[in-house]
Coordinates of C-alpha atoms in Angstrom, one line a residue:
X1 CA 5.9 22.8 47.2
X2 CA 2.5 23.1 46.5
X3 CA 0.4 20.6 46.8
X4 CA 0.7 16.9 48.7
X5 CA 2.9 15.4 45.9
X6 CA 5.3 18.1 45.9
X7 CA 5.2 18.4 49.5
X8 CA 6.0 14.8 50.1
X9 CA 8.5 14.5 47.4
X10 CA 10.7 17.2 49.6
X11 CA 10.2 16.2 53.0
X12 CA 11.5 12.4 51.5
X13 CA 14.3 14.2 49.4
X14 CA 15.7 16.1 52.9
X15 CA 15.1 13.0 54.9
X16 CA 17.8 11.2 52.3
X17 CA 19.9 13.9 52.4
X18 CA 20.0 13.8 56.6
X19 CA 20.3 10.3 56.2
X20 CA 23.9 10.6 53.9
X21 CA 22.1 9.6 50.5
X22 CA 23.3 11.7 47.6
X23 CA 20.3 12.5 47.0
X24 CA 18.9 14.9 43.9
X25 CA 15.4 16.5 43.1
X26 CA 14.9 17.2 40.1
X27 CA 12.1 19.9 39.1
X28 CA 11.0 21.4 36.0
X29 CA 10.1 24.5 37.8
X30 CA 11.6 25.6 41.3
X31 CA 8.8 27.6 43.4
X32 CA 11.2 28.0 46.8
X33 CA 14.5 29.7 47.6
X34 CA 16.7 26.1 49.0
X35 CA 19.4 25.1 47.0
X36 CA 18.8 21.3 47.7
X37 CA 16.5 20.8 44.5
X38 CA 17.3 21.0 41.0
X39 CA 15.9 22.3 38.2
X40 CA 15.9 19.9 35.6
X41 CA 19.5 19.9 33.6
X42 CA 18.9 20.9 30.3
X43 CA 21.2 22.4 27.4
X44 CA 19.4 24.7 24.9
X45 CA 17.0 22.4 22.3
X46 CA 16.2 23.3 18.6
X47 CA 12.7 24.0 17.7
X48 CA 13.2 21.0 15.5
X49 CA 14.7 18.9 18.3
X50 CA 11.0 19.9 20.3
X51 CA 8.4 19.5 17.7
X52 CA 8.1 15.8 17.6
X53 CA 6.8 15.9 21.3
X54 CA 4.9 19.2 20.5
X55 CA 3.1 17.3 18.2
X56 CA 2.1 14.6 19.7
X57 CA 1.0 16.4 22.7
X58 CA -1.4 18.6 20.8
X59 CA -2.8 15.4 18.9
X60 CA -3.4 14.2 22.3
X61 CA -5.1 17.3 23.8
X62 CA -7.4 17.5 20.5
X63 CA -9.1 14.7 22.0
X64 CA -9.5 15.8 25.8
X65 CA -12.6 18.1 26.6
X66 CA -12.4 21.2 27.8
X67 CA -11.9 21.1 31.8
X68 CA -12.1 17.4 31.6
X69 CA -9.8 15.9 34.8
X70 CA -7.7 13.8 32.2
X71 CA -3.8 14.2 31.7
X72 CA -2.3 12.9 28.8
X73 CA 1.3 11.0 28.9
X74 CA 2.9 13.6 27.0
X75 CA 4.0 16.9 27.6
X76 CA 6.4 19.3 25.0
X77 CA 10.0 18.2 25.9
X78 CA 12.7 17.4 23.6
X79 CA 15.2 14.6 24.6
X80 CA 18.2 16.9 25.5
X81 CA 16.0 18.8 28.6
X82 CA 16.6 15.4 30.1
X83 CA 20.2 15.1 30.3
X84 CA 22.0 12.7 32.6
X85 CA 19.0 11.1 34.1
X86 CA 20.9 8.0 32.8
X87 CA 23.8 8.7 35.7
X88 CA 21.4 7.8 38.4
X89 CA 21.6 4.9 40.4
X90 CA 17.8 5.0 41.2
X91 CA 15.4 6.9 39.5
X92 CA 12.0 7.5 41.9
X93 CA 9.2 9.3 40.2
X94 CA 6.4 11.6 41.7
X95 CA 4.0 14.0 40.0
X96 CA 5.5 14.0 36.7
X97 CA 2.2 15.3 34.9
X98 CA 2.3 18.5 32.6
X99 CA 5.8 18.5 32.5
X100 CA 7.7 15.1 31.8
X101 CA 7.3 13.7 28.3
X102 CA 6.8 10.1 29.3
X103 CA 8.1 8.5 26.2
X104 CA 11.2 11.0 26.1
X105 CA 11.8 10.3 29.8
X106 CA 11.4 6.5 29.6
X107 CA 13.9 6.2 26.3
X108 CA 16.7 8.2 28.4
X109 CA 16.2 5.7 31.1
X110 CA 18.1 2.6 31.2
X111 CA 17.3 -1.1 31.9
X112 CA 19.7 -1.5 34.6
X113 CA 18.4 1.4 37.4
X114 CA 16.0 0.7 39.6
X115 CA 12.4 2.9 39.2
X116 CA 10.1 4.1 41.9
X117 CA 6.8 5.2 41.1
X118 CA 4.7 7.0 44.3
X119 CA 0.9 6.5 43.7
X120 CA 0.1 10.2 44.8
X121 CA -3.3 9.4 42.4
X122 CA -4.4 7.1 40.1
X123 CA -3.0 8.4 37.3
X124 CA 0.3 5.7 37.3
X125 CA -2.2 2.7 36.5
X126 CA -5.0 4.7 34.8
X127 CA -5.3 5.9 30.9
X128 CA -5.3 9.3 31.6
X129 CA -7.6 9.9 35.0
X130 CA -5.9 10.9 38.7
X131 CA -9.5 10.5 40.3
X132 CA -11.1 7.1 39.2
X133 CA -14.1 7.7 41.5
X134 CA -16.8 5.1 40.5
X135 CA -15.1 3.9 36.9
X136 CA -13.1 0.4 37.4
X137 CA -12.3 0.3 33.9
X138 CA -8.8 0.9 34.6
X139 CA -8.6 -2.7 35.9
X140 CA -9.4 -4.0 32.0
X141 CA -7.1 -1.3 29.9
X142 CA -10.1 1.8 29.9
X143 CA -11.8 2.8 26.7
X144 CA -15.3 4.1 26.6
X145 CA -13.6 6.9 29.1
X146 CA -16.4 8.9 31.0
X147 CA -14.0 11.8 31.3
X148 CA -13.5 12.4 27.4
X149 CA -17.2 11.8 26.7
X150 CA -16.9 9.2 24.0
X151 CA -18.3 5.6 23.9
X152 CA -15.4 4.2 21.6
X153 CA -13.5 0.9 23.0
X154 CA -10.2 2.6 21.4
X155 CA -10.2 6.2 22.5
X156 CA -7.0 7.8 24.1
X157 CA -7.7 6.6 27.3
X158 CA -6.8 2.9 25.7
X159 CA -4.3 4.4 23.4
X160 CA -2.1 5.7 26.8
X161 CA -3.0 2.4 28.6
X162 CA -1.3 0.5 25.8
X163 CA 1.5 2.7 25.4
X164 CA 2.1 2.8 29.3
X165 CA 2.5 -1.0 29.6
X166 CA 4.8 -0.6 25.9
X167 CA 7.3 2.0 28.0
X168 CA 7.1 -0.7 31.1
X169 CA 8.1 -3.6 29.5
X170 CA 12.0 -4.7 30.7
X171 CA 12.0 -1.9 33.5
X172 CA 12.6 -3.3 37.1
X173 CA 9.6 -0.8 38.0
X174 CA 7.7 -0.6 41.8
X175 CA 4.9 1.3 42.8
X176 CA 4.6 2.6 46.4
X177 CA 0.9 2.9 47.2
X178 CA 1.0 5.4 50.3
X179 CA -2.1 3.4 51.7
X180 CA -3.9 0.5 51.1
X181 CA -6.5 1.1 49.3
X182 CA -4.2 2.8 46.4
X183 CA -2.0 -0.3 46.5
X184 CA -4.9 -2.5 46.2
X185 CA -6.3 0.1 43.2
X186 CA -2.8 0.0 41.6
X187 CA -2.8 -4.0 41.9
X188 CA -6.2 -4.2 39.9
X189 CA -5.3 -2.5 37.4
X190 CA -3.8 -4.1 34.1
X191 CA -1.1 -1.6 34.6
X192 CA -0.2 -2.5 37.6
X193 CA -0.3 -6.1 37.4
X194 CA 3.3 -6.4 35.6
X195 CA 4.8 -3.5 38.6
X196 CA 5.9 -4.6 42.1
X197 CA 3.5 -3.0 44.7
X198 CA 5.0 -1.7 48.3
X199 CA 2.5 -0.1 50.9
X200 CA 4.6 2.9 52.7
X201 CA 2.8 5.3 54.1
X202 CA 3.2 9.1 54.0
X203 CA 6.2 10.8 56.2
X204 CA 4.5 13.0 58.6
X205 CA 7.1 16.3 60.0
X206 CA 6.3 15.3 63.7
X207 CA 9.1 17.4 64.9
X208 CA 7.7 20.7 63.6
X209 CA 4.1 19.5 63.5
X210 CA 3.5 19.6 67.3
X211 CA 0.5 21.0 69.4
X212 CA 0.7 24.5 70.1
X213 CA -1.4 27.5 71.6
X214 CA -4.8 27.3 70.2
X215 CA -6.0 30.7 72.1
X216 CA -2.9 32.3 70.7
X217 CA -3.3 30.8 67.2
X218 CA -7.2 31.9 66.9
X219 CA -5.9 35.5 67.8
X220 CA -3.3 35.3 65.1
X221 CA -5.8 34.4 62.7
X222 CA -8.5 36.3 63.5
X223 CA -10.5 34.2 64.1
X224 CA -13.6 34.0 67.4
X225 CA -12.2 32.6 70.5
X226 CA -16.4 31.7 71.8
X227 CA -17.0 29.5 68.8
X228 CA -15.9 26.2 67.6
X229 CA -13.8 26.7 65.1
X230 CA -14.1 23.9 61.9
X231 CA -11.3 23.8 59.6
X232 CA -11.0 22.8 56.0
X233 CA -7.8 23.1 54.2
X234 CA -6.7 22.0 50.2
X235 CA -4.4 23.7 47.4
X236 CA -7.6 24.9 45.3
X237 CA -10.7 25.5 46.7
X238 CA -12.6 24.1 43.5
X239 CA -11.8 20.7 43.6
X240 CA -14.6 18.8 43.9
X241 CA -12.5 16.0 45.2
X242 CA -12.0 17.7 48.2
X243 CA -15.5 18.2 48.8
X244 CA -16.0 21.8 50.7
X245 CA -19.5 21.7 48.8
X246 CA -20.1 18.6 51.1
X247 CA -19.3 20.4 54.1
X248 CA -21.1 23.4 53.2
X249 CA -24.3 21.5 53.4
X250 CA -23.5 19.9 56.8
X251 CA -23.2 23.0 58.4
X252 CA -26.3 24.0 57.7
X253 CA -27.8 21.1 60.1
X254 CA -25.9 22.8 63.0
X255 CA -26.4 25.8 65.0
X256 CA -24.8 29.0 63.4
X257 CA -24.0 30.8 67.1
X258 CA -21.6 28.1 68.1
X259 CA -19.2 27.8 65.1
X260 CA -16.7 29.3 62.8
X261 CA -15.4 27.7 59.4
X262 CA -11.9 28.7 59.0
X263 CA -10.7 27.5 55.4
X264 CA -7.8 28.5 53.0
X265 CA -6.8 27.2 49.1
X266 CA -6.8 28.9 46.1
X267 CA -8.9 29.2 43.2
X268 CA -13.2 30.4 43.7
X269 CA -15.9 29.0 45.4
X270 CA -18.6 31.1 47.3
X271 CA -18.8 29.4 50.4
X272 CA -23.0 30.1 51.4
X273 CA -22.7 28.4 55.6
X274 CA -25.1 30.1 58.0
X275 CA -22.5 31.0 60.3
X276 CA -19.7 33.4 60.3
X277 CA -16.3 32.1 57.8
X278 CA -12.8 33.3 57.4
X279 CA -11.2 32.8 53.8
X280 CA -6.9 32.6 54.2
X281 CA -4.7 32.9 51.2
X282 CA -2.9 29.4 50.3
X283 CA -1.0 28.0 53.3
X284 CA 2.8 28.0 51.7
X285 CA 5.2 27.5 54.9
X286 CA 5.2 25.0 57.1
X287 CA 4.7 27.6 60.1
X288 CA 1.4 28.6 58.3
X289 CA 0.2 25.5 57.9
X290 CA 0.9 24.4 61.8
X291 CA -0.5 27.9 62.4
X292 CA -3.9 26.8 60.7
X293 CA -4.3 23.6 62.0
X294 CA -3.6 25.1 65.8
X295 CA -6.5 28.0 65.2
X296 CA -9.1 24.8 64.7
X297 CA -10.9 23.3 67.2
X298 CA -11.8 19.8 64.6
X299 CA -10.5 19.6 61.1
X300 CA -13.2 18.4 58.5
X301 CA -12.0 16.4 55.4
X302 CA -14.8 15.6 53.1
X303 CA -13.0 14.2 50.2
X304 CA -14.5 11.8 48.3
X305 CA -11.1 10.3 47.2
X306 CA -7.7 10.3 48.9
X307 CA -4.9 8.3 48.4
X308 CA -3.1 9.0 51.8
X309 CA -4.1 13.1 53.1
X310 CA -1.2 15.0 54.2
X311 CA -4.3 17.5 55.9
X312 CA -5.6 14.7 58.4
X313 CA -2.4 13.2 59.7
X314 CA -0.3 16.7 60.1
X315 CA -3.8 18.0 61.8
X316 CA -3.3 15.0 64.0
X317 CA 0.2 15.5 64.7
X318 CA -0.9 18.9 66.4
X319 CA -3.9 17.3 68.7
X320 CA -6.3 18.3 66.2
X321 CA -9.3 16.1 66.0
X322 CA -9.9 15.0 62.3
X323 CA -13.5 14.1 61.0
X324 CA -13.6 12.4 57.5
X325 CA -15.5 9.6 55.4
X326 CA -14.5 6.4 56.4
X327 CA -13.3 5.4 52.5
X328 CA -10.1 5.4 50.3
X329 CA -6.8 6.3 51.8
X330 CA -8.7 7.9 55.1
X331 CA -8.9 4.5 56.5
X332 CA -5.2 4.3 57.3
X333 CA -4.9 8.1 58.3
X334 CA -7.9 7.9 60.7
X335 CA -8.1 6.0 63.9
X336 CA -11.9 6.3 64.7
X337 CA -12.1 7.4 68.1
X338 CA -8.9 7.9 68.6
X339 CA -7.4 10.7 66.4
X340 CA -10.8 11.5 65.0
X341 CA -14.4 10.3 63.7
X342 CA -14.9 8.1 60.5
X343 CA -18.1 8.5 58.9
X344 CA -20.6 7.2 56.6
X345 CA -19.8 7.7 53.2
X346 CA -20.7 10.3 51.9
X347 CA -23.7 11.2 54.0
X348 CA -23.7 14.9 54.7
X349 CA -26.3 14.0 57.5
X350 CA -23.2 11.7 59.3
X351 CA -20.7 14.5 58.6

């Protein structure tokens, strides 16, 4: 449950479920106490029956610097962790990174069901990256990656492009872009020109995400009732993606005596803002989360990439104003004016 992909993968898995679908999500790891999800259905494997994948995998990660946002397609699985996948009807896919062996999976598939594939990045119709920012080379097969470093045509980045479209071929495969400008990403890209491309967006909770008392919610918190409260709110602190360095240097352009960040994620970054800040562990129930968004008086999303933003629309869904960069998936979250302010990309003068 942490995280936007995980997060969305549950809320849609209990909608089917309220809505009389037999329903089943499968997870290699299982984080919350709730008997609806699955962990993946496996019989005991040989070390021979793994090493194959082990193998691969660690000829893969040979060639992936250290710390470098790249994922390779395979993981350490051996065929039998993925019994009865074949029984499904429909087989829609989420995060599989780190823990699905794509070629394992995609052999214990067959022909005949029906694939989903949610775009929660890029990494579906990229070689290897889930942030493209300012590479396109996706949209001719990659090579030359700028994440491993390298300037040869045929590095892994290639080598997983080529072996994506292989695994592909025959599969009656759609991608769901959750805005957009994913779906128009995912269309680009050589991958994704032999896929079927819908545009759904994300399912927002507006039953539990509901406006609430902000005095109450600040007190809770512990957080000043006299100031302006900005919020900022990701799983790790230290993705760059999500930009807190951005909003670090707009507040410093504002007055210190009328605000208060209030910002929560895991992982390290020494916040330096002129004004007073309050740090909160990870925001793991939903209650938390509504709790946070109710305690700010305008939510800030910097990110220089998103593919939908769980942050900005559940903000909105409690009468929380949003402020973000008017790029990527924002556009479709954000009404400017209306739920929130678009700005300039990515001026931290405009923040």
């Amino acid at each position: 449950t942490t995280g936007g992909a995980a997060r969305s993968a549950y809320q849609l898995h209990k909608a089917l479920l309220a809505a009389g679908i037999d329903s089943h999500l499968v997870v290699r790891k299982k984080d919350i106490d709730d008997n609806v999800i699955d962990v993946l259905p496996h019989r005991a494997t040989t070390w021979l029956e793994a090493l194959p994948s082990r193998v691969r995998q660690k000829l893969d990660r040979m060639q992936i610097p250290g710390g470098a946002e790249f994922t390779t397609d395979r993981a350490t699985m051996a065929p039998a962790e993925l019994a009865g996948i074949e029984d499904f009807d429909v087989v829609h896919l989420h995060y599989i990174n780190h823990g699905f062996d794509e070629p394992t999976l995609f052999r214990s598939l067959k022909k005949t069901q029906r694939l989903f594939w949610t775009l929660h990045d890029a990494y579906p119709f990229t070689g290897g990256c889930h942030v493209a920012h300012d590479c396109a080379r996706y949209t001719t097969g990659c090579g030359r990656c700028p994440r491993l470093g390298g300037e040869r045509q045929d590095d892994l980045s290639a080598q997983i492009v080529r072996r994506k479209l292989e695994r592909l071929r025959g599969f009656d495969m759609t991608y769901i872009g959750q805005s957009r400008w994913i779906a128009a990403c995912s269309e680009r890209s050589l991958i994704g020109q032999g896929v079927h491309h819908h545009v759904i967006p994300e399912a927002i909770e507006t039953s539990h995400f509901v406006p609430t008392d902000r005095k109450a919610a600040k007190s809770n918190l512990g957080v000043p009732s006299d100031r302006t409260v900005v919020g900022w709110l990701a799983a790790t602190v230290d993705d760059s993606n999500k930009g807190l360095d951005l909003l670090q240097d707009a507040m410093r352009g504002l007055d210190p005596k009328r605000f208060h960040v209030l910002w929560a994620g895991s992982g390290e970054f020494d916040l330096r803002v002129p004004c007073g800040h309050t740090r909160l562990q990870p925001r793991r129930g939903l209650d938390e989360v509504n709790e946070f968004y109710a305690a700010c008086d305008v939510m800030v999303v910097p990110s220089r990439q998103e593919t939908f933003c769980f942050v900005a629309c559940e903000a909105s869904s409690c009468g929380t104003p949003v402020v973000a960069f008017a790029a990527t998936g924002l556009l479709d979250a954000i009404s400017n004016g209306e739920n929130g302010f678009l700005v300039e990309p990515f001026s931290v003068e405009a923040l």
